[in-house]
Coordinates of N, CA and C in Angstrom, one line a residue:
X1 N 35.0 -17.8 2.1 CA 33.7 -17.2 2.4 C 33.8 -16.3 3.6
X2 N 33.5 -14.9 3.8 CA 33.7 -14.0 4.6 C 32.3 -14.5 5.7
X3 N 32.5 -14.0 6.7 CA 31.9 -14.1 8.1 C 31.7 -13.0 8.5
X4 N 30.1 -12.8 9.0 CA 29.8 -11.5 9.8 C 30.3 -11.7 11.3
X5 N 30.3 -10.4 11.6 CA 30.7 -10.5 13.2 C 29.4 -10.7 13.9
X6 N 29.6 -11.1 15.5 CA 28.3 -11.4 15.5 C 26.8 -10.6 16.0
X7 N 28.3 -9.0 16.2 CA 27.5 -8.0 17.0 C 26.8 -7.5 16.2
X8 N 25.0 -7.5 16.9 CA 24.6 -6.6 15.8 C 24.4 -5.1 15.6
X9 N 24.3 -5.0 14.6 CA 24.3 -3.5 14.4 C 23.4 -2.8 15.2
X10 N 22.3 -3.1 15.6 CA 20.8 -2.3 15.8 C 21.5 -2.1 17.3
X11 N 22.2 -2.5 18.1 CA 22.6 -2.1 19.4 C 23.7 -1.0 19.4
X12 N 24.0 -0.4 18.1 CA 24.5 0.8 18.4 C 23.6 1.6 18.1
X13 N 24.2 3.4 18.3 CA 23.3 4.4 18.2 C 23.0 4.2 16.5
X14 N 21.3 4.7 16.5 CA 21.2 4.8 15.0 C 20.8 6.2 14.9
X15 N 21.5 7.2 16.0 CA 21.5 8.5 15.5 C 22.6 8.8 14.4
X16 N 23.2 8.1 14.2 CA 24.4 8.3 13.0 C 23.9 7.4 11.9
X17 N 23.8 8.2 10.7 CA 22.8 7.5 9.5 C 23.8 6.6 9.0
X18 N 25.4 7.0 9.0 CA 26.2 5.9 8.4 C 26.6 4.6 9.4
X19 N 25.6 4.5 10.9 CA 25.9 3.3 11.3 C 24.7 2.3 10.3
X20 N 23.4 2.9 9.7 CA 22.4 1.9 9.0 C 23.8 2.0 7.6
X21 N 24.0 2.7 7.0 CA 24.3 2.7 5.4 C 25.8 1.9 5.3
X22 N 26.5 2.3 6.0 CA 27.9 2.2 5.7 C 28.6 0.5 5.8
X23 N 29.1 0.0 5.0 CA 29.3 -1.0 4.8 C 31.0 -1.5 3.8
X24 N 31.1 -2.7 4.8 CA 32.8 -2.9 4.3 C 32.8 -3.3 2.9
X25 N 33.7 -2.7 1.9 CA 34.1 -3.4 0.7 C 34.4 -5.0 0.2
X26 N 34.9 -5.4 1.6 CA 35.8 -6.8 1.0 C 35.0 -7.5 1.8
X27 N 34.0 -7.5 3.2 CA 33.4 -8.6 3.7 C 32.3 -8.5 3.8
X28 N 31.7 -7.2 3.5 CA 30.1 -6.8 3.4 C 29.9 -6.8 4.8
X29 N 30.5 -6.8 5.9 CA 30.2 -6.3 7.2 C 29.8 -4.9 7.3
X30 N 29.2 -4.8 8.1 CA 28.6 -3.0 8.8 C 30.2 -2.6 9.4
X31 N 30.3 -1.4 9.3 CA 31.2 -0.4 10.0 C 30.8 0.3 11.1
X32 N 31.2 0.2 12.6 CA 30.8 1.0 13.9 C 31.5 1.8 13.8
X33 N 31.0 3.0 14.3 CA 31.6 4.3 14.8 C 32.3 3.8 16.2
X34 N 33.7 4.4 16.5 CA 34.4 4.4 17.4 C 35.3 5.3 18.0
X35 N 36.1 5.1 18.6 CA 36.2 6.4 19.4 C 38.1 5.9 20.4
X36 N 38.7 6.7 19.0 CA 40.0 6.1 19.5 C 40.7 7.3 20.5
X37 N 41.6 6.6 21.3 CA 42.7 8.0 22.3 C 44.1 7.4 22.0
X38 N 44.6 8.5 21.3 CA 46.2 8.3 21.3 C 46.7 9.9 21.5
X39 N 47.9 9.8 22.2 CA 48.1 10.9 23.0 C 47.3 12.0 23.7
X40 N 46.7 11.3 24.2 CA 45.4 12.4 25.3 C 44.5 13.2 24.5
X41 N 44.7 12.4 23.0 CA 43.6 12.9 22.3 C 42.4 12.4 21.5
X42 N 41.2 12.5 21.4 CA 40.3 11.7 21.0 C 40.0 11.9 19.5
X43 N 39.8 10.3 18.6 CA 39.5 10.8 17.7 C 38.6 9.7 17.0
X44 N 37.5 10.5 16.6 CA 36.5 9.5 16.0 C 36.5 8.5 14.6
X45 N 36.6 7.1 14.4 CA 36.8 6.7 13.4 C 35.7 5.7 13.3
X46 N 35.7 5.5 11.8 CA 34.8 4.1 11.2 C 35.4 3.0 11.0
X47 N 34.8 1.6 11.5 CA 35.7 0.6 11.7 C 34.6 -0.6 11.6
X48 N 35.5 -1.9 10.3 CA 34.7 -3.0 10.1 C 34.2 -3.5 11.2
X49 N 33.3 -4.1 11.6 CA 32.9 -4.5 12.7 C 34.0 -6.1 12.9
X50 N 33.7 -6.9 11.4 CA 34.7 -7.9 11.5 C 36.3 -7.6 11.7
X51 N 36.7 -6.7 11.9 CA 37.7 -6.3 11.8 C 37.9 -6.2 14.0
X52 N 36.8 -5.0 14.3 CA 37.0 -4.9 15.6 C 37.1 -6.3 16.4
X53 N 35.7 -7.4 16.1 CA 35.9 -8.9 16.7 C 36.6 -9.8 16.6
X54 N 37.2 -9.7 15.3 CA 38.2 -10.7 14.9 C 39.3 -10.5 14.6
X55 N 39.6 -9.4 14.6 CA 40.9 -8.9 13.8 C 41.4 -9.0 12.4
X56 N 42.1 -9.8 11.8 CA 41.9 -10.1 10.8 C 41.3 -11.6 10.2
X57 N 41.0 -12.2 11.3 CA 40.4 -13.6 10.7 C 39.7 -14.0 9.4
X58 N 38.7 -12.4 9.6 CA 37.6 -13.0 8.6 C 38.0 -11.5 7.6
X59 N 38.2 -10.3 8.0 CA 38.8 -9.4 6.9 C 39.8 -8.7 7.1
X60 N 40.5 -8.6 6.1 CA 41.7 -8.7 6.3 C 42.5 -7.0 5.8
X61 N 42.1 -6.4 4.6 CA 42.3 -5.3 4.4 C 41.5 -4.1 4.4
X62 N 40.5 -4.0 5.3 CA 39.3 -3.2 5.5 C 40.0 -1.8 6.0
X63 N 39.7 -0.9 5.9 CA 40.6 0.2 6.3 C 39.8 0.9 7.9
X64 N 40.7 1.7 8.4 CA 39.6 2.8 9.3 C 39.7 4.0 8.6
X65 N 38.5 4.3 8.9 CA 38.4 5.5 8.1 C 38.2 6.9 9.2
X66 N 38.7 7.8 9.5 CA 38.1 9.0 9.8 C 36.8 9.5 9.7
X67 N 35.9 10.0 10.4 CA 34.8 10.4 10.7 C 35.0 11.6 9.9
X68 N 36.0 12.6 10.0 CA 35.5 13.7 9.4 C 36.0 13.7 7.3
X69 N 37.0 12.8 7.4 CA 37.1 12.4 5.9 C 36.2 11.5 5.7
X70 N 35.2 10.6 5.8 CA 34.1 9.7 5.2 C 33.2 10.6 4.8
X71 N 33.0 12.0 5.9 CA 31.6 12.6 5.7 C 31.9 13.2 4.8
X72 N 33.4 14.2 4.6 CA 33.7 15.1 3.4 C 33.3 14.7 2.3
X73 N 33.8 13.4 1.9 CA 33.6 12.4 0.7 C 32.3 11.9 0.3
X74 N 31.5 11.5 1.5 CA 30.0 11.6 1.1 C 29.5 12.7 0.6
X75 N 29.4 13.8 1.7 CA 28.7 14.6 1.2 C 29.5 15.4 -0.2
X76 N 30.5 14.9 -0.6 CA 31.2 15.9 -2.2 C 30.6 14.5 -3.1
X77 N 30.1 13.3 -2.8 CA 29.7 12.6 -3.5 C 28.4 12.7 -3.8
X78 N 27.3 13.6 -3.1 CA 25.8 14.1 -2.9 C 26.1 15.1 -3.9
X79 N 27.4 16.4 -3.6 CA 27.1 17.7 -4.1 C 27.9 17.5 -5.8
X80 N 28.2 16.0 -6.3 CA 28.5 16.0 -7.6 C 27.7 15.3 -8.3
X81 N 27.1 14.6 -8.0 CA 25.6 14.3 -8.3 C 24.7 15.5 -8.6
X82 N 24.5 16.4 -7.3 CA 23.3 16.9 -7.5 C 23.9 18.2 -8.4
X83 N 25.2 18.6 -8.5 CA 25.6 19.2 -9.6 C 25.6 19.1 -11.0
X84 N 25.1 17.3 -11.5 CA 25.0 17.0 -12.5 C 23.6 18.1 -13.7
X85 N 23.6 18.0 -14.4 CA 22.8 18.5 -15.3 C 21.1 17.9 -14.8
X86 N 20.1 18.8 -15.6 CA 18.7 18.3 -14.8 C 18.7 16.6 -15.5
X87 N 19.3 16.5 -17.1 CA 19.2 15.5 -17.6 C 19.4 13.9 -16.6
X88 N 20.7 14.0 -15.6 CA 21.4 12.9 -15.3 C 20.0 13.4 -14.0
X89 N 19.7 14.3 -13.5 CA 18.7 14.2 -12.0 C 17.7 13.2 -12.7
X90 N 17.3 13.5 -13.8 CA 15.9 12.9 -14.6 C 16.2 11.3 -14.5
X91 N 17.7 11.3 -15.1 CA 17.9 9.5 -15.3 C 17.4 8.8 -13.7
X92 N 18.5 9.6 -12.8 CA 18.0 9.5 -11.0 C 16.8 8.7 -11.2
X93 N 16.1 9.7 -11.1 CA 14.4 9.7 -11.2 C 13.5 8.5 -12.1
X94 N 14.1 8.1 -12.8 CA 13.8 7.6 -14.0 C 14.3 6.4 -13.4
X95 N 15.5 5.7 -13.0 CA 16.0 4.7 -12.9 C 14.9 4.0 -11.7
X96 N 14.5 4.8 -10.6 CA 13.9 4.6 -9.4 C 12.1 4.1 -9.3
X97 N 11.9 5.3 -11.0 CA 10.7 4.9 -11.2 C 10.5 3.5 -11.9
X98 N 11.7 2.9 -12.9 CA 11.3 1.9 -13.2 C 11.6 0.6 -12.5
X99 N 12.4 1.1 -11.4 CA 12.5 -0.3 -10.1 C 11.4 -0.3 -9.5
X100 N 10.2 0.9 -9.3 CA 9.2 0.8 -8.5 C 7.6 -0.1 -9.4
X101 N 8.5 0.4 -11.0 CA 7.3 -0.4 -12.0 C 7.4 -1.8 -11.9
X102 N 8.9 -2.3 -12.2 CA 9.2 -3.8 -12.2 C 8.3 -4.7 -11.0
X103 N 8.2 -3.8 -9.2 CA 7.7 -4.4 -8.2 C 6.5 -4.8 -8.6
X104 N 5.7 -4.1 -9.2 CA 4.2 -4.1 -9.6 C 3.3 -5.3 -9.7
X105 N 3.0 -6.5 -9.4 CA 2.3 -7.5 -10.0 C 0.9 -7.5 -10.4
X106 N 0.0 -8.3 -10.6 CA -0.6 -8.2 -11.4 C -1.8 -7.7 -10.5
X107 N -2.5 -7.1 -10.3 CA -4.0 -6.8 -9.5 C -4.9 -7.6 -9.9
X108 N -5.5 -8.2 -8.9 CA -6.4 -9.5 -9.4 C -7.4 -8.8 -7.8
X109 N -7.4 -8.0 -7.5 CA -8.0 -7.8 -6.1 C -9.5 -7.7 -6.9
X110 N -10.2 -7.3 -7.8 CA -11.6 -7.1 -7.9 C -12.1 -8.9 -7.8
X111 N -11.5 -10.0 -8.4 CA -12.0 -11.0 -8.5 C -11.5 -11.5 -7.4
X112 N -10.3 -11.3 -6.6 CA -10.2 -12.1 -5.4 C -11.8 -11.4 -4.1
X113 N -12.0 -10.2 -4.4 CA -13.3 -9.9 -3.9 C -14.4 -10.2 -4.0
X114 N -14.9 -10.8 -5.5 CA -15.7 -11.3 -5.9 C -15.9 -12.9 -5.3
X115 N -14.7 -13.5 -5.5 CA -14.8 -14.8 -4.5 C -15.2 -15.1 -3.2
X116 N -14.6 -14.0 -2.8 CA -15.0 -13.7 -1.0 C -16.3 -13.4 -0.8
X117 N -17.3 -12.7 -1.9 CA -18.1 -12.7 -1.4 C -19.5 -13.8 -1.9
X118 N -18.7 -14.5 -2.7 CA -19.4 -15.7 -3.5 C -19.2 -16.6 -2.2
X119 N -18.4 -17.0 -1.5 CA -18.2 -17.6 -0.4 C -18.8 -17.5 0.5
X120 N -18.7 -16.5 1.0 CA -19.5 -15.2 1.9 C -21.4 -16.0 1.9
X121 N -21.7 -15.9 0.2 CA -23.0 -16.2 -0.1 C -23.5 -17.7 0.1
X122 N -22.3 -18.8 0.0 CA -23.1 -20.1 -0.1 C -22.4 -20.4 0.9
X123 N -22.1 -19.5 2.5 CA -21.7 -20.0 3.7 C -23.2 -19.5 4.1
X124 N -23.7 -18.4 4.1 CA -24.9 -18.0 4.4 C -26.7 -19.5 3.8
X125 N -25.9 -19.9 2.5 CA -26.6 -20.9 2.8 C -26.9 -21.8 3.5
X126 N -26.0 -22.3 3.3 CA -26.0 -23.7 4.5 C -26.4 -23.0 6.0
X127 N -26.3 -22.5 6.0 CA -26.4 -21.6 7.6 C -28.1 -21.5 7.4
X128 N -28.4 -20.9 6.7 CA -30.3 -20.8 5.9 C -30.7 -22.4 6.2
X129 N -29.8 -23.1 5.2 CA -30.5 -25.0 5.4 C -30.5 -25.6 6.6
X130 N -29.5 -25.6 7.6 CA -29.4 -25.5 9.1 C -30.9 -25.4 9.8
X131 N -31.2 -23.8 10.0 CA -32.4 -23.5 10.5 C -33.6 -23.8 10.1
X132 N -34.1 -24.6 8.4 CA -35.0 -24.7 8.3 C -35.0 -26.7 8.3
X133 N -33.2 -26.9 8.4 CA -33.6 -28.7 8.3 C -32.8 -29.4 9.7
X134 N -32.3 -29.7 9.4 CA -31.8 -30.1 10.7 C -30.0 -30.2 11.1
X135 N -29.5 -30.3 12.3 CA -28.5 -30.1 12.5 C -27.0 -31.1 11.6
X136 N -27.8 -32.0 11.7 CA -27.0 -33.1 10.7 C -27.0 -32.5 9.1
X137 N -27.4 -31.4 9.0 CA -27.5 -31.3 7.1 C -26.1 -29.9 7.0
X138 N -25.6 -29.2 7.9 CA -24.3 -29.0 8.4 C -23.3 -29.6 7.9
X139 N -22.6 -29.2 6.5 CA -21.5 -30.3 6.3 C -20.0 -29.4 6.7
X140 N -19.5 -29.7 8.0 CA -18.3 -29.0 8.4 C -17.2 -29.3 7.7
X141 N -17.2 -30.7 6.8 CA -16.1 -30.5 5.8 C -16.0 -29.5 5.2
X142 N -17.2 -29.0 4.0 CA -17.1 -27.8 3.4 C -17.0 -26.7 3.8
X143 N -17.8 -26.3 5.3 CA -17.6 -25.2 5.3 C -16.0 -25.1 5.7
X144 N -15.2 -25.8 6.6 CA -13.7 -25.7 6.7 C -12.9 -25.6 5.6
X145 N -13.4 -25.8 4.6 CA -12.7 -25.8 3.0 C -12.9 -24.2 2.8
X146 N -14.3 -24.2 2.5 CA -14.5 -22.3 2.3 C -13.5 -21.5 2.7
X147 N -13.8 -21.8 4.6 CA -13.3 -20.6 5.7 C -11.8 -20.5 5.0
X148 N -11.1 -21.5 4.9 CA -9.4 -21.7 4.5 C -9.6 -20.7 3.1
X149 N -10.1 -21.1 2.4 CA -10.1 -20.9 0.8 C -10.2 -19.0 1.1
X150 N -11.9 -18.7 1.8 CA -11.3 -17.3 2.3 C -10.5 -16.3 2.8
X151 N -10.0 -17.3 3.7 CA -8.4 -16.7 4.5 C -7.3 -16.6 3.5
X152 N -7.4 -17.4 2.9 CA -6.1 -17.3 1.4 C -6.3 -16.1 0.7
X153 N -7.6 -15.9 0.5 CA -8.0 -14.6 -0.8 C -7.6 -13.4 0.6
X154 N -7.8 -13.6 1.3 CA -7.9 -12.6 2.3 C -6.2 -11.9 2.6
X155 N -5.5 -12.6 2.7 CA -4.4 -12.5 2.6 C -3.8 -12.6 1.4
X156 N -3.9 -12.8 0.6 CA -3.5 -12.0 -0.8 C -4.1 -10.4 -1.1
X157 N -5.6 -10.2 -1.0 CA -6.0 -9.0 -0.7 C -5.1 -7.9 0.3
X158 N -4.5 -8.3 1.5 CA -4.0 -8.0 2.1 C -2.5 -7.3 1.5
X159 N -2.0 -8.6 0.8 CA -0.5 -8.3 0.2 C -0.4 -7.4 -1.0
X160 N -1.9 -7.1 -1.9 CA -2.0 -6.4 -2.8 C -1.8 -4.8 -2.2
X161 N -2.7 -5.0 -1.0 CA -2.7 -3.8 -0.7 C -1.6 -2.8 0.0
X162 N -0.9 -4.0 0.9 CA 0.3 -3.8 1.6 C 1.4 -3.4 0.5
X163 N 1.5 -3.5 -0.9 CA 2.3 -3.5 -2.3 C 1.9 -2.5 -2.6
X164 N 1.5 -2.0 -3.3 CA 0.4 -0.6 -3.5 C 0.9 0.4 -2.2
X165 N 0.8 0.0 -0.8 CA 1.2 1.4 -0.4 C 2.5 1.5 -0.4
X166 N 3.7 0.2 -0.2 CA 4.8 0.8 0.0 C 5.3 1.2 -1.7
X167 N 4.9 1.5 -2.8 CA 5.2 1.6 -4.0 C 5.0 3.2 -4.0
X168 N 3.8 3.5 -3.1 CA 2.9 4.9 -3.1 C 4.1 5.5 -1.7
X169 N 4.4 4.9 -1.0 CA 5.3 5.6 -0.5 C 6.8 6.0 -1.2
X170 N 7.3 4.8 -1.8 CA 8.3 5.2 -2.3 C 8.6 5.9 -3.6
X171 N 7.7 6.1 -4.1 CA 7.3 7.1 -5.0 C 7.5 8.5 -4.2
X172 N 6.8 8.7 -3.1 CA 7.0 10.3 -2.3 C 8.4 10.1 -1.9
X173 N 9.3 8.9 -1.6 CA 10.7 9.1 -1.2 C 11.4 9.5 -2.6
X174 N 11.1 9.2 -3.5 CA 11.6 9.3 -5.4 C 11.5 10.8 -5.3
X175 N 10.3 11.2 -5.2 CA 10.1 12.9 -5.3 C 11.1 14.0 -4.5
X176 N 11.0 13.2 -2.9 CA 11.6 14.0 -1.8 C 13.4 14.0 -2.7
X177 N 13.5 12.6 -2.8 CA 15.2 12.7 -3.3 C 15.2 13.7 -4.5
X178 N 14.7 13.9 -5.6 CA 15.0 14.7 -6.7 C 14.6 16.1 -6.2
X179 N 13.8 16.6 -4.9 CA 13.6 17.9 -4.9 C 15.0 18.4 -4.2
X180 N 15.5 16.9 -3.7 CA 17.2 17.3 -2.5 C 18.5 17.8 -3.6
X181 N 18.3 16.9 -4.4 CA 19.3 16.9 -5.0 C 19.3 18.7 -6.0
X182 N 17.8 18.9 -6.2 CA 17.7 19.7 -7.5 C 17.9 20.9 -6.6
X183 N 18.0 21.0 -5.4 CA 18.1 22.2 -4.3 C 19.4 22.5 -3.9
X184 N 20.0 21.7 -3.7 CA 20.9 21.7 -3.2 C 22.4 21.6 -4.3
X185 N 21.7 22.1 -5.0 CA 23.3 21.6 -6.4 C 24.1 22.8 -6.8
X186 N 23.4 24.2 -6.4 CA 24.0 25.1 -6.4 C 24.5 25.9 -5.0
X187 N 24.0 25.0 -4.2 CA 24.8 25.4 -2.5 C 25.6 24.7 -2.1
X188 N 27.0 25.1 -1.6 CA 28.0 23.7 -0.7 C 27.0 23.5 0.5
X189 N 27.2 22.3 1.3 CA 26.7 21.8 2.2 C 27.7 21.3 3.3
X190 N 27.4 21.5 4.3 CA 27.7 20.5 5.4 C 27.2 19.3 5.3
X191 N 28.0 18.0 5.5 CA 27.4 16.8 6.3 C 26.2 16.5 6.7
X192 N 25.1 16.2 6.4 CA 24.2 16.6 7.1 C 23.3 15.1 6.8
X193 N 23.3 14.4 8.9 CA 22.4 12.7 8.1 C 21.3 12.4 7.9
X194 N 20.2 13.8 7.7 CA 18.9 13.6 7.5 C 19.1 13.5 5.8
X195 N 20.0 13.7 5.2 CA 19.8 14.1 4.1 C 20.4 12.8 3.4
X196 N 21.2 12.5 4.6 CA 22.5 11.0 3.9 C 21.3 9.9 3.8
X197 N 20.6 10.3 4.8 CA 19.6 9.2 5.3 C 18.7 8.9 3.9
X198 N 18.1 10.0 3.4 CA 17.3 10.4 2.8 C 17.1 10.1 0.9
X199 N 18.9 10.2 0.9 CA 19.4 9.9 -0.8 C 20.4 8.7 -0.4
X200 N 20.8 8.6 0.6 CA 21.7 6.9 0.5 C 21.3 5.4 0.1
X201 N 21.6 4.4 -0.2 CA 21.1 2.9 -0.2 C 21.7 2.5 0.6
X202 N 23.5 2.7 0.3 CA 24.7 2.5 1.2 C 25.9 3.0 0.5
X203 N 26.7 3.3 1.5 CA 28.4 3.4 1.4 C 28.8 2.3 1.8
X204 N 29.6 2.2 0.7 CA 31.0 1.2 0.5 C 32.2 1.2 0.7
X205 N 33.0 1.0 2.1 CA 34.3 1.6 2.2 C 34.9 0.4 0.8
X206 N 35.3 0.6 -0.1 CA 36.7 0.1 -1.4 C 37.5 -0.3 -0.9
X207 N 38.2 1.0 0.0 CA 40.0 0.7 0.4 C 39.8 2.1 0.9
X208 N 41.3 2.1 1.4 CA 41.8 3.5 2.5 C 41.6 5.0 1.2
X209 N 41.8 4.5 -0.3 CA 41.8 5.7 -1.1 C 40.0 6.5 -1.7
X210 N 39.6 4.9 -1.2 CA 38.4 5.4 -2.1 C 36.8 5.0 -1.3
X211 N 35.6 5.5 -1.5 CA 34.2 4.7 -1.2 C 33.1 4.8 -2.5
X212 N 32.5 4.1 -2.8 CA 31.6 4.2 -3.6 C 30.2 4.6 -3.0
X213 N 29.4 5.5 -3.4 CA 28.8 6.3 -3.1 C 27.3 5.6 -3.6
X214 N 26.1 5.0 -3.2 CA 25.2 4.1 -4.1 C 23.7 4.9 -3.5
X215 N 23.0 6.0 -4.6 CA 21.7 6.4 -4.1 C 20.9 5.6 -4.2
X216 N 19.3 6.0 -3.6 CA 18.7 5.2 -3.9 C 17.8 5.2 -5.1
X217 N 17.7 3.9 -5.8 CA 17.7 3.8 -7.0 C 18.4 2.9 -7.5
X218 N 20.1 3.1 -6.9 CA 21.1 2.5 -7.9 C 22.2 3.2 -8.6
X219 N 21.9 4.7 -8.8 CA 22.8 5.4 -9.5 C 24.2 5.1 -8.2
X220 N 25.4 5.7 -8.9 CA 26.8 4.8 -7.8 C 27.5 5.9 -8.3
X221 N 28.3 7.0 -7.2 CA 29.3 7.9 -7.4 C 30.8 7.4 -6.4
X222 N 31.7 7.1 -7.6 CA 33.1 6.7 -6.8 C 33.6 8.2 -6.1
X223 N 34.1 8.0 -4.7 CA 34.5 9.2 -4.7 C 35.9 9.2 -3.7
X224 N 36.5 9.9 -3.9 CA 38.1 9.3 -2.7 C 38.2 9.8 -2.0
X225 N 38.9 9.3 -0.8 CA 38.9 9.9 0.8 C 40.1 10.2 0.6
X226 N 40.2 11.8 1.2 CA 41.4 12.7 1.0 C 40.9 13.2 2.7
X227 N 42.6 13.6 2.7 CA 42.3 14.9 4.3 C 41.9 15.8 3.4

């Protein structure tokens, strides 16, 4: 069973989009950016995290990778994608829409409202029977039953709602990715990690020849790291 390192990620810079995305093949560790000197010269690589702490303890054949060959390969793994026909952009689109249908559960919010306010109504009674009988006719059992019973609906109302928007957001991330891709399929591109950011899930370093490329959605482009 593989072992994370124990450093975490969020304490490096997250101006580099493949410090969130990028991830080892064989231990599922995150990869840090690093910054090697051999002969008075600097050169920037991607490196398992378990690899940097442990050395090989917990992974064993994780590669380093080059900064400027990972981005080559990502971004030729964006611009063969988004070269694909409109049909395979549609699948894109299509796959994303139906992981956003599957989240969907059932809307029960009109009747969880309804209850709340049927509660609402026979807490106002007893409150009414109070002022016209006496303090003892107050049964704090029930009303502690209600109050609970409403905080439940209340927070399901809550989770309905909180469901609904991130679905309505990721719908506008669904749009933003097919308008990147459908734009950009007849232009080469630079590297670029607003955009990595924007169509990635994650990169997969494989091995030293290859990364798997995974948008969001799910669609997956293998692609190889060459100088």
């Amino acid at each position: 069973m593989s072992r994370k390192a124990k450093t975490e990620q969020g304490k490096y810079s997250s101006k580099y989009a493949l410090t969130e995305l990028l991830v080892c093949g064989e231990c599922k560790s995150a990869y840090r950016r690093c910054t090697w000197t051999a002969g008075g010269k600097k050169k920037i690589v991607w490196r398992c995290i378990n690899r940097i702490e442990y050395a090989k303890k917990y992974c064993h054949n994780s590669p380093s990778v080059e900064e400027s060959i990972l981005q080559r390969a990502v971004m030729a793994a964006i611009m063969k994608t988004a070269a694909r026909n409109t049909e395979v952009l549609q699948t894109l689109k299509l796959h994303i829409g139906m992981g956003l249908a599957g989240e969907k559960s059932e809307d029960n919010s009109i009747d969880l409202q309804i209850r709340i306010a049927e509660i609402d109504a026979e807490f106002k009674k007893m409150l009414d029977r109070v002022s016209t009988d006496t303090i003892e006719a107050f049964d704090e059992e029930t009303v502690a039953r209600l109050m609970n019973e409403k905080s439940r609906l209340q927070q399901q109302l809550d989770n309905i709602a909180d469901a609904e928007q991130r679905r309505e957001n990721a719908k506008s991330r669904l749009d933003d990715i097919y308008t990147i891709l459908d734009g950009i399929k007849n232009r080469p591109m630079e590297y670029d990690d607003r955009i990595v950011r924007q169509l990635l899930e994650c990169v997969v370093v494989d091995s030293k020849e290859q990364i798997t490329v995974i948008f969001k959605g799910g669609l997956k482009s293998v692609q190889p790291l060459t100088e």
